[in-house]
Coordinates of C-alpha atoms and ligand atoms in Angstrom, one line a residue:
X1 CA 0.0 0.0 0.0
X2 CA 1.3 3.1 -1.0
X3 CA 0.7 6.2 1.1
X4 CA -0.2 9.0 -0.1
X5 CA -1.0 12.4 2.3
X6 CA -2.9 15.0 1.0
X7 CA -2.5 17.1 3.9
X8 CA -0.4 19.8 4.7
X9 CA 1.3 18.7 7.7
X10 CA 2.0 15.0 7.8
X11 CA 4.9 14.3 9.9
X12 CA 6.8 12.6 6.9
X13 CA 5.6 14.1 3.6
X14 CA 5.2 17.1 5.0
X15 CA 2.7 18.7 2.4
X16 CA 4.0 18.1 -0.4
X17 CA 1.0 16.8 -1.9
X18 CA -1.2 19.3 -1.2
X19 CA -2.3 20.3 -4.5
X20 CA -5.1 17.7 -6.2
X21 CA -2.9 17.4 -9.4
X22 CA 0.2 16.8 -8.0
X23 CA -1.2 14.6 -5.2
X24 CA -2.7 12.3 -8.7
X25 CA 0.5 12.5 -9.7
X26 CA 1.9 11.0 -6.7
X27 CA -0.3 8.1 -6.8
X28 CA -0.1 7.4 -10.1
X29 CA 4.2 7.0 -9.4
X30 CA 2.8 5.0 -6.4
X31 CA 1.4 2.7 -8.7
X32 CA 3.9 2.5 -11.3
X33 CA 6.4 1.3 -8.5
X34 CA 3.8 -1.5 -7.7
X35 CA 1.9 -0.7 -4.9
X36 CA -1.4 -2.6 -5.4
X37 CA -3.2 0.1 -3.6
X38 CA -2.6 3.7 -3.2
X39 CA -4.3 5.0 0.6
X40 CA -5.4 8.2 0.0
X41 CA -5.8 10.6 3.4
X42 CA -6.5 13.7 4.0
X43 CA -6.8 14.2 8.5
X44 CA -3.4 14.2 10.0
X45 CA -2.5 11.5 12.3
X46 CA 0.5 12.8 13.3
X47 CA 1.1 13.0 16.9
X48 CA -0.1 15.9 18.5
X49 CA -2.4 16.8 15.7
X50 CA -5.2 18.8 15.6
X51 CA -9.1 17.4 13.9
X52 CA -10.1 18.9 10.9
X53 CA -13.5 19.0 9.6
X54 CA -15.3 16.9 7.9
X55 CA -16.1 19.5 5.2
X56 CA -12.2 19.8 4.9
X57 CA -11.2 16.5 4.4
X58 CA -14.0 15.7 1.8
X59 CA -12.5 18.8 0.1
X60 CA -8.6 17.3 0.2
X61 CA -9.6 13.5 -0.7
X62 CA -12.3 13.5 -2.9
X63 CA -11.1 14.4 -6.2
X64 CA -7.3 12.4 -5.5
X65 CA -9.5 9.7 -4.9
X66 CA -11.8 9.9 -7.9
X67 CA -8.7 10.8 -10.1
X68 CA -7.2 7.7 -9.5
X69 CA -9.9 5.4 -9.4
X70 CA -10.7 7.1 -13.0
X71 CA -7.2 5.9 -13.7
X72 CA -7.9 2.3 -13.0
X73 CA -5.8 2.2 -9.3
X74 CA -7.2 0.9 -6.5
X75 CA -7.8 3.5 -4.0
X76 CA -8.0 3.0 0.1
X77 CA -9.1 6.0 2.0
X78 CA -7.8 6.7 5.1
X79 CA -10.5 8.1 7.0
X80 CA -11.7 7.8 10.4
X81 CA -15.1 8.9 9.5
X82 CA -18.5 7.5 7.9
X83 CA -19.3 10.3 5.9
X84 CA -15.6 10.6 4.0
X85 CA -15.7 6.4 3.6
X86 CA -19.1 6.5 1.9
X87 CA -18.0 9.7 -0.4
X88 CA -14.5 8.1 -1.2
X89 CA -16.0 4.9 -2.3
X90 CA -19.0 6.6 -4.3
X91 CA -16.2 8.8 -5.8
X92 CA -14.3 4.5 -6.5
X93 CA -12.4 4.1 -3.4
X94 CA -12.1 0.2 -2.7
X95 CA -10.8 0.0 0.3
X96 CA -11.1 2.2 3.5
X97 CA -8.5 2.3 6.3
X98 CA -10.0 3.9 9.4
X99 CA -7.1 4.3 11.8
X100 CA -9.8 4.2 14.8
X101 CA -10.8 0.7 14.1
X102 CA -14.3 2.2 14.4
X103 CA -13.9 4.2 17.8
X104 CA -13.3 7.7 16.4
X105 CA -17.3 7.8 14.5
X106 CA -20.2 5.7 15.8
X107 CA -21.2 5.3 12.6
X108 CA -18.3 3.9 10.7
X109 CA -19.3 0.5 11.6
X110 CA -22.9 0.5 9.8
X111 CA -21.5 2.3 6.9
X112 CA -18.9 -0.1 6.5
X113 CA -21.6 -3.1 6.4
X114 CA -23.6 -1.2 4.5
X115 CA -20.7 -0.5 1.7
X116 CA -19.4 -4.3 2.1
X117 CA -15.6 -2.7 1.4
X118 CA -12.5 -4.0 2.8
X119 CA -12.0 -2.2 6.0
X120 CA -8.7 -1.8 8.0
X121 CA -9.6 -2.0 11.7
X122 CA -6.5 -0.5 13.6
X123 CA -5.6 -0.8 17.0
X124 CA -6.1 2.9 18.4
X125 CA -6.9 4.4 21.9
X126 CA -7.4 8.1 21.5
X127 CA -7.1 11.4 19.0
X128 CA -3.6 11.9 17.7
X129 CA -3.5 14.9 19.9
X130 CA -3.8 12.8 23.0
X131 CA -2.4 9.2 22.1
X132 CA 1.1 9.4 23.5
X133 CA -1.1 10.0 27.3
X134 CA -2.5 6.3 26.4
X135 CA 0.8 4.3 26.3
X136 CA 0.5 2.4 29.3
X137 CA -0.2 -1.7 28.9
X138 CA -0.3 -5.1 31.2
X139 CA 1.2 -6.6 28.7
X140 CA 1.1 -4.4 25.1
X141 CA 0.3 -7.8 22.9
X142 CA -1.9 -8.8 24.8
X143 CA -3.4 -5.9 25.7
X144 CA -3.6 -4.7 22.0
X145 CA -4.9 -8.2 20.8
X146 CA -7.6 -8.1 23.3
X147 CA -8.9 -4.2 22.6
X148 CA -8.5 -5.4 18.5
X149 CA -10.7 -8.4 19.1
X150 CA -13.2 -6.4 21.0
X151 CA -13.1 -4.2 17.7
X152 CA -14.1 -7.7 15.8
X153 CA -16.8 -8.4 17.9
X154 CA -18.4 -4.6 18.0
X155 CA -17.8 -4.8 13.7
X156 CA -19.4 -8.2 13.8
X157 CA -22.6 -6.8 15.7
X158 CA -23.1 -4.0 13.4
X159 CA -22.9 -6.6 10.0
X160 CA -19.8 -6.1 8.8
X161 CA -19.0 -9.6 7.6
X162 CA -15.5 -10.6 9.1
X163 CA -13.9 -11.3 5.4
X164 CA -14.3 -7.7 5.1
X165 CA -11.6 -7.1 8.1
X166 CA -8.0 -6.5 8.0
X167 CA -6.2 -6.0 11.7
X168 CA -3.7 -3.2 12.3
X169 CA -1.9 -3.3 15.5
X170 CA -1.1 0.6 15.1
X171 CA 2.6 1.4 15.3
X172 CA 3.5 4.6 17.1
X173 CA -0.5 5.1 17.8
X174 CA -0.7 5.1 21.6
X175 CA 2.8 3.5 21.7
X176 CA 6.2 4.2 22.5
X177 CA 9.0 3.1 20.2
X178 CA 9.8 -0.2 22.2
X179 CA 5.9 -1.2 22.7
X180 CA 5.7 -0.8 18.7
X181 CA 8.9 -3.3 18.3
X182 CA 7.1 -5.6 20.8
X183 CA 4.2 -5.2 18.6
X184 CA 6.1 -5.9 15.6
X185 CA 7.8 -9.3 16.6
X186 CA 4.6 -10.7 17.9
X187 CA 3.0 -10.4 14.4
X188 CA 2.0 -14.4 14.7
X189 CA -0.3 -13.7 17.9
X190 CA -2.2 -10.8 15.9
X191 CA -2.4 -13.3 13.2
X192 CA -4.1 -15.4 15.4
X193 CA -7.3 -13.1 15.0
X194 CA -7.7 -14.6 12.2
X195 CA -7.5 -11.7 9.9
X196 CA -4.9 -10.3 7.5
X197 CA -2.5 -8.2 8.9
X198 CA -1.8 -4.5 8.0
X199 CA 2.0 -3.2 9.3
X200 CA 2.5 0.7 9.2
X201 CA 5.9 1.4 10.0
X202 CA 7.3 3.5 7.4
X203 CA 9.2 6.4 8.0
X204 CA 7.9 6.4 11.7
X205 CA 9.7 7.2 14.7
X206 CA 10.3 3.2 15.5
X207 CA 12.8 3.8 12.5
X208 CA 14.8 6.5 14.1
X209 CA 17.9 5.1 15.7
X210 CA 18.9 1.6 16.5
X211 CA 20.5 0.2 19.6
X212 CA 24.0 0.5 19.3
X213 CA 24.3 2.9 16.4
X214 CA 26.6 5.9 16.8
X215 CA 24.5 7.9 14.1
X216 CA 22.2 10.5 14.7
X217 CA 18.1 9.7 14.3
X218 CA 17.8 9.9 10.7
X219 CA 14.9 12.4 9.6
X220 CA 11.3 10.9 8.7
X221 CA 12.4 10.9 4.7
X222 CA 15.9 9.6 5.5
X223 CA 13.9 5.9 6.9
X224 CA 13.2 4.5 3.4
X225 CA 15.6 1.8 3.3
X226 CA 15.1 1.1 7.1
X227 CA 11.3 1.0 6.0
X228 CA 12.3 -1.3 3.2
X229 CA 13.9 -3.6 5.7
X230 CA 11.1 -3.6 8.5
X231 CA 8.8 -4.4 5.0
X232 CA 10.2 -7.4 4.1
X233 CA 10.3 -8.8 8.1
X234 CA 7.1 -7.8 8.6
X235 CA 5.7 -9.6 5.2
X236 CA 7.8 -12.7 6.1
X237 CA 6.6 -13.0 8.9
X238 CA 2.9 -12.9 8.0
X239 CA 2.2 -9.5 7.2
X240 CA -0.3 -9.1 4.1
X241 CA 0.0 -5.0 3.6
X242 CA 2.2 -3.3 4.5
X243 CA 1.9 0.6 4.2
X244 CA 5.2 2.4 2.8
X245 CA 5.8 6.2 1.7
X246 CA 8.9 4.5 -0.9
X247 CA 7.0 1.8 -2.5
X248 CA 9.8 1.1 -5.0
X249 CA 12.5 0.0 -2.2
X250 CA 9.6 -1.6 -0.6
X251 CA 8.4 -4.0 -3.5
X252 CA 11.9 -4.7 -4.2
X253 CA 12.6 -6.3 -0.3
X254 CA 9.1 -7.5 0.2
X255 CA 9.9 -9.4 -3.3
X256 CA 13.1 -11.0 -1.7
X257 CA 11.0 -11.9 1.3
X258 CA 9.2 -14.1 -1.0
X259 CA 11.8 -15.5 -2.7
X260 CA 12.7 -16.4 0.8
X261 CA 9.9 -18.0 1.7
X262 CA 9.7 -20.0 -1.9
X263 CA 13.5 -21.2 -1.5
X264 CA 12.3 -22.0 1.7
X265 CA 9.5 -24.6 1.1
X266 CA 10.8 -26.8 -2.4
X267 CA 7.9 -27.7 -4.6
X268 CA 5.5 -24.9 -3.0
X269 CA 5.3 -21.8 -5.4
X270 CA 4.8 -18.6 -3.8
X271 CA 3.2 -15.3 -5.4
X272 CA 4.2 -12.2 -4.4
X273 CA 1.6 -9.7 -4.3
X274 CA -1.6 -8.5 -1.4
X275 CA -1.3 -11.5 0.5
X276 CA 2.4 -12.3 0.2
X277 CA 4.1 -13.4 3.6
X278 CA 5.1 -16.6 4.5
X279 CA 2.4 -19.0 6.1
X280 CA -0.8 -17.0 4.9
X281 CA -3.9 -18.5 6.4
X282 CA -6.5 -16.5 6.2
X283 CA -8.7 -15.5 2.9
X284 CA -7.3 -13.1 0.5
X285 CA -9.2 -9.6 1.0
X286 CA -11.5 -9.1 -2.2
X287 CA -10.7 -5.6 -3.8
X288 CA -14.4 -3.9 -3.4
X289 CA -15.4 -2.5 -7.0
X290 CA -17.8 0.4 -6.4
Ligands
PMM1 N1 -0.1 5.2 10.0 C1 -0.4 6.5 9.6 C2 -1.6 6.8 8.9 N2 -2.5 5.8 8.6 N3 -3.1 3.6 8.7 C3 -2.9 2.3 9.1 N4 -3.8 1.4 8.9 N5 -1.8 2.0 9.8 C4 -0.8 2.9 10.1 O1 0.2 2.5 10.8 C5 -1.0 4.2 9.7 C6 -2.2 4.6 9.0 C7 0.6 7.6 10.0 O2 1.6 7.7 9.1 P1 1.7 8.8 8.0 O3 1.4 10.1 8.6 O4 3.1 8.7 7.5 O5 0.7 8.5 6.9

């Protein structure tokens, strides 16, 4: 999944899609490097950041989303509200990724029953302007696999059928650096939700410095080929999106990842693609054509 901001102050991008034309032509390089989806958002989750309106965001997303969709590429809209999901994906979008799993709009839920379009539930305990007060866990897999499968059940109640839902644990939402690498090498137990996995790690704070390392913490746009790296662990280990600014270095590590996992198993072809990762289970997600 390739991201693609259309905001003026995400942490990583930092604006520079702002503009509808340049922002289509962002995801349209997105797509040519092979990202199988492009995630179109237009609300900040940066930490610290402040809501926007609704009327705002529609303004942002909208026509990126129906731009591309126009242009054959199969949009996710990262949204963490009802009203933008049903918009986007009346204006194509296929996907929506709400980073609230649900909790930020009381109505995300029935919409996304209603729309039947794969829906990324993420692991998320409060606004972005107050998330790093809610870092504080028993036991952060646990803990995090627990609040996600509540997130299940509350989805399942309102009709959203659970082939529909891809888990998130959330990196850096509600987490410190070390909870998120805790998070990240327990990618088997939030597999055993029984879902697809989604990893967002790219560019993030997680990717800033490494034990040992004399270097000063790269900035956000200096992380690609960490990103790359974490990518291709995260897929081999089971991931079946993961969510990168540099989709290029991406592809090309998540494609040696499975290679790996081919070379590892004689006689067992592997694809690479949405559901690459070693030991896949669960379902491919259907793309939702609007
Ligand atoms: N991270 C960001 C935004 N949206 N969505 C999902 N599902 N998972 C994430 O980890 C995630 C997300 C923040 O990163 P950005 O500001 O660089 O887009």
């Amino acid at each position: 999944m390739g991201v693609l901001n259309v905001t003026p102050d995400s942490f990583s991008d930092g604006g520079r899609f702002g503009a509808p034309t340049r922002a289509v032509a962002h995801g349209l390089r997105l797509a040519a490097d092979g990202a199988d989806l492009v995630d179109v958002g237009g609300e900040s989750t940066r930490p610290g950041a402040e809501r926007i309106t609704a009327r705002v965001e529609l303004t942002r997303v909208l026509p990126v989303v129906e731009a591309l969709a126009a242009h054959g590429i199969l949009v996710s809209v990262d949204t963490m509200r009802a009203e933008v999901a049903r918009a986007a994906v009346a204006a194509g979008a296929g996907f929506v990724n709400d980073v609230s799993g649900g909790l930020a709009d009381p109505d995300m839920a029935p919409c996304v029953a209603e729309l039947g379009a794969p829906y990324v539930a993420m692991h998320w305990r409060a606004h972005s302007r107050h998330m790093q007060e809610h870092t504080v866990y028993d036991d952060v897999v646990r803990d995090v696999v627990a609040e996600l499968g509540s997130r299940l059940d509350a989805l399942a109640r309102a009709g959203v059928a659970p082939e529909q839902i891809i888990v998130d644990p959330g990196l850096g939402f509600a987490k410190t650096r070390d909870q998120s690498w805790t998070l990240l090498r327990s990618l088997p137990r939030l597999r055993a939700l029984g879902r697809p996995v989604m990893v967002g790690a790219s560019r993030k704070s997680m990717l800033g410095g490494f034990e040992g390392s004399a270097t000063p913490s790269p900035a956000p746009q200096d992380r690609d080929h960490a990103t790359a790296a974490v990518s291709a662990l995260a897929a081999h280990h089971g991931a079946a999106i993961v969510r990168v600014h540099d989709v290029a270095a991406t592809v090309a590590a998540v494609r040696v990842a499975a290679q790996w996992a081919v070379a590892d198993r004689p006689g067992r072809p592997r694809r690479a693609g949405l559901a690459s990762g070693a030991d896949h289970h669960q379902a491919p997600v259907r793309p939702h054509r609007p």
